[in-house]
Tab-separated table of C-alpha atoms in Angstrom:
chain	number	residue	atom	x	y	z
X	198	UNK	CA	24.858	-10.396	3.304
X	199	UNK	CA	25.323	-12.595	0.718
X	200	UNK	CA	22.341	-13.116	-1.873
X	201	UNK	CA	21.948	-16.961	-0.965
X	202	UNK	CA	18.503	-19.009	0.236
X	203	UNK	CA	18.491	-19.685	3.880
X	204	UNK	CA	15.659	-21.051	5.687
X	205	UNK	CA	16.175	-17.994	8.637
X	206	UNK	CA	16.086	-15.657	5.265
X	207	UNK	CA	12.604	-17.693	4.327
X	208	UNK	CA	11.525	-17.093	7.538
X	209	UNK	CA	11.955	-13.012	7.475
X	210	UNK	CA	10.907	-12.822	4.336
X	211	UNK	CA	7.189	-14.356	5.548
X	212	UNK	CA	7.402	-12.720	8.861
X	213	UNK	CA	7.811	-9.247	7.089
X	214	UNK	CA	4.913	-10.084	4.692
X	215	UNK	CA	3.008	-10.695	8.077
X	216	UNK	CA	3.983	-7.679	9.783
X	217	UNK	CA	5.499	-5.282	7.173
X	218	UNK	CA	8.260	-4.060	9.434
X	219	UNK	CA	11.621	-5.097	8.891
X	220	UNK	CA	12.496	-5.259	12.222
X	221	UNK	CA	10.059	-7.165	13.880
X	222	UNK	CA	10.772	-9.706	11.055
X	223	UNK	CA	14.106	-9.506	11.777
X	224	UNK	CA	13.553	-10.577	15.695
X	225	UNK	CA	11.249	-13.030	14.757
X	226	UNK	CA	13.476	-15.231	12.237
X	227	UNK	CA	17.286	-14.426	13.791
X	228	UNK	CA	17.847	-15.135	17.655
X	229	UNK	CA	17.938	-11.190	18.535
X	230	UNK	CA	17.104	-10.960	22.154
X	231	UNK	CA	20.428	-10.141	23.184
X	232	UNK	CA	20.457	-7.510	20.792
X	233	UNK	CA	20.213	-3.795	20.670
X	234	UNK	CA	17.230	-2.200	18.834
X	235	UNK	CA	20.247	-0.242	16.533
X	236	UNK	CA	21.372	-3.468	15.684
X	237	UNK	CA	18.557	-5.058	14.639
X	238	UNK	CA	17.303	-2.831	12.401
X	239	UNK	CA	20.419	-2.257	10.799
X	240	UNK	CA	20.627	-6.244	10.101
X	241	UNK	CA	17.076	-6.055	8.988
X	242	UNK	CA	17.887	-3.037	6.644
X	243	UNK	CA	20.655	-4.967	5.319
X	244	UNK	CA	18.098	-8.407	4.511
X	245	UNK	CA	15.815	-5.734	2.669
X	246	UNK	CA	18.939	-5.079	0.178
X	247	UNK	CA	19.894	-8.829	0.092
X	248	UNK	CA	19.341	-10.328	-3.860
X	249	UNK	CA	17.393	-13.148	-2.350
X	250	UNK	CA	15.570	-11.373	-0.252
X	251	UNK	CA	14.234	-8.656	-2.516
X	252	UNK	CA	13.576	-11.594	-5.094
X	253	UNK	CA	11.918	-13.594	-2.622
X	254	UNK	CA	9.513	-11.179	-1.474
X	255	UNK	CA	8.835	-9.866	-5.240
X	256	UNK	CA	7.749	-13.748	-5.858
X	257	UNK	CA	5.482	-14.122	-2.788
X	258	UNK	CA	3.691	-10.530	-3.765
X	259	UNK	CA	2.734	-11.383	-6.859
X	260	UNK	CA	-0.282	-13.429	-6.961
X	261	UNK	CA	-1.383	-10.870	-4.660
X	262	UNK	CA	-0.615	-8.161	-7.072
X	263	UNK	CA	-1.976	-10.289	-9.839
X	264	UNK	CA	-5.272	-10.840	-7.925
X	265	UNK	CA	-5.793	-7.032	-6.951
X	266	UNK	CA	-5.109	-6.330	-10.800
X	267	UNK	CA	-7.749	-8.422	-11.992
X	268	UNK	CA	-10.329	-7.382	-9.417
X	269	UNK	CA	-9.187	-3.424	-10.430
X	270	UNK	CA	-9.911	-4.213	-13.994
X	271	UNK	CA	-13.003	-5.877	-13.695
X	272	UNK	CA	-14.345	-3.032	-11.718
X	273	UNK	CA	-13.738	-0.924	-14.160
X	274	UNK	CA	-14.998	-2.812	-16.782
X	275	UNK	CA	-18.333	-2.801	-14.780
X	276	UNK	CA	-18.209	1.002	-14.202
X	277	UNK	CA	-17.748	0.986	-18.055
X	278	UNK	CA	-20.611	-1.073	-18.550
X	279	UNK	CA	-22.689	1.345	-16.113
X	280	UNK	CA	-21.724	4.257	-17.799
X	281	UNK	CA	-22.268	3.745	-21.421
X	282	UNK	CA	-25.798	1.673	-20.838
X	283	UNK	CA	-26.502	4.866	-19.017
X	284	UNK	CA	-25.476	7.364	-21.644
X	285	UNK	CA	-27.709	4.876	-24.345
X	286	UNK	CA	-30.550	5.714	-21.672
X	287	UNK	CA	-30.188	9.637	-21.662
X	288	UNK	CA	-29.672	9.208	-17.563
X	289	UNK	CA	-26.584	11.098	-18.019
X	290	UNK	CA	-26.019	11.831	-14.078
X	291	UNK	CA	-25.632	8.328	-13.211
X	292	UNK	CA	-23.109	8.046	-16.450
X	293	UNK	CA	-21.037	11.085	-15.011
X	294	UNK	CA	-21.268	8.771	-12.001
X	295	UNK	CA	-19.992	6.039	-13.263
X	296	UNK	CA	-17.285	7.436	-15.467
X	297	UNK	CA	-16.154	9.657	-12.362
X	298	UNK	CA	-15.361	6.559	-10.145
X	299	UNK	CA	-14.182	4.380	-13.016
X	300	UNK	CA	-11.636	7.434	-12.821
X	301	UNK	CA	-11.206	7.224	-9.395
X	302	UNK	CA	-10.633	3.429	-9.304
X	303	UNK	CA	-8.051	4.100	-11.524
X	304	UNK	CA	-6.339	6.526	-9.473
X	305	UNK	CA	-6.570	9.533	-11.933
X	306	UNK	CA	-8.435	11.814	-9.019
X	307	UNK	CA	-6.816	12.405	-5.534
X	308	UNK	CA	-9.094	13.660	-2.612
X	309	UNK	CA	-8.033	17.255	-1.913
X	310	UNK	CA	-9.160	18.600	1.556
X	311	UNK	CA	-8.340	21.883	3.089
X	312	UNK	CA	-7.857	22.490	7.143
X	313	UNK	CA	-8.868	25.881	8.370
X	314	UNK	CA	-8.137	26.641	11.756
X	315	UNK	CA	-9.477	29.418	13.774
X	316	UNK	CA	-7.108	31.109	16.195
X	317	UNK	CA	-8.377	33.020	19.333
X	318	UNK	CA	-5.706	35.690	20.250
X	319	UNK	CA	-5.123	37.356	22.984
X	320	UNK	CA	-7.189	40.350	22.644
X	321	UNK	CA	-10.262	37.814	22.517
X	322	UNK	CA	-10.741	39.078	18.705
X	323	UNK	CA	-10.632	35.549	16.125
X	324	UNK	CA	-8.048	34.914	13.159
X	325	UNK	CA	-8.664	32.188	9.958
């Protein structure tokens, strides 16, 4: 595919913003109904390489990007602001608090959870 603007390459590029699947972008800007489902998503794979394509789509995510950046940095301004007016108060719980989801906003925690299963065998006795 060549890296040129075409208004059917406009149109994916929107529908796949809409849908996030390259496919069903693909079937809704390109006449595909005659087409097999192997065949459309190897034209669609080939649009998500094209030059205008991935330009196109890195220009229509960015105010979003932008947006979501400032709202992320306000909050944890805010949490900052919690956290030290807290410490100043000797209420040092609710500045753990705050500092422990300013972290989290940030993305410097991950949840950790761990599945135990319980297995009845055979002999009616149970296994963890």
């Amino acid at each position: 595919m060549s890296g040129k603007q075409t208004q059917k390459k406009e149109d994916f590029c929107l529908a796949y913003l809409e849908t996030g699947n390259a496919s069903e972008a693909y079937r809704s800007a390109y006449d595909a109904k005659n087409m097999k489902p192997e065949t459309i998503a190897k034209r669609a794979s080939e649009l998500m390489s094209d030059g205008y394509v991935t330009g196109r789509l890195e220009e229509l995510r960015a105010p979003v990007r932008e947006k979501a950046l400032l709202t992320l940095e306000s909050h944890l301004k805010r949490l900052d602001e919690l956290s030290r007016k807290a410490e100043e108060a000797e209420q040092f719980a609710p500045a753990i608090t705050a500092e422990t989801n300013r972290g989290k906003a940030a993305g410097l925690y991950t949840e950790k959870t761990d599945n135990i299963h319980r297995v009845v065998l055979d002999d009616g006795s149970n296994e963890w």
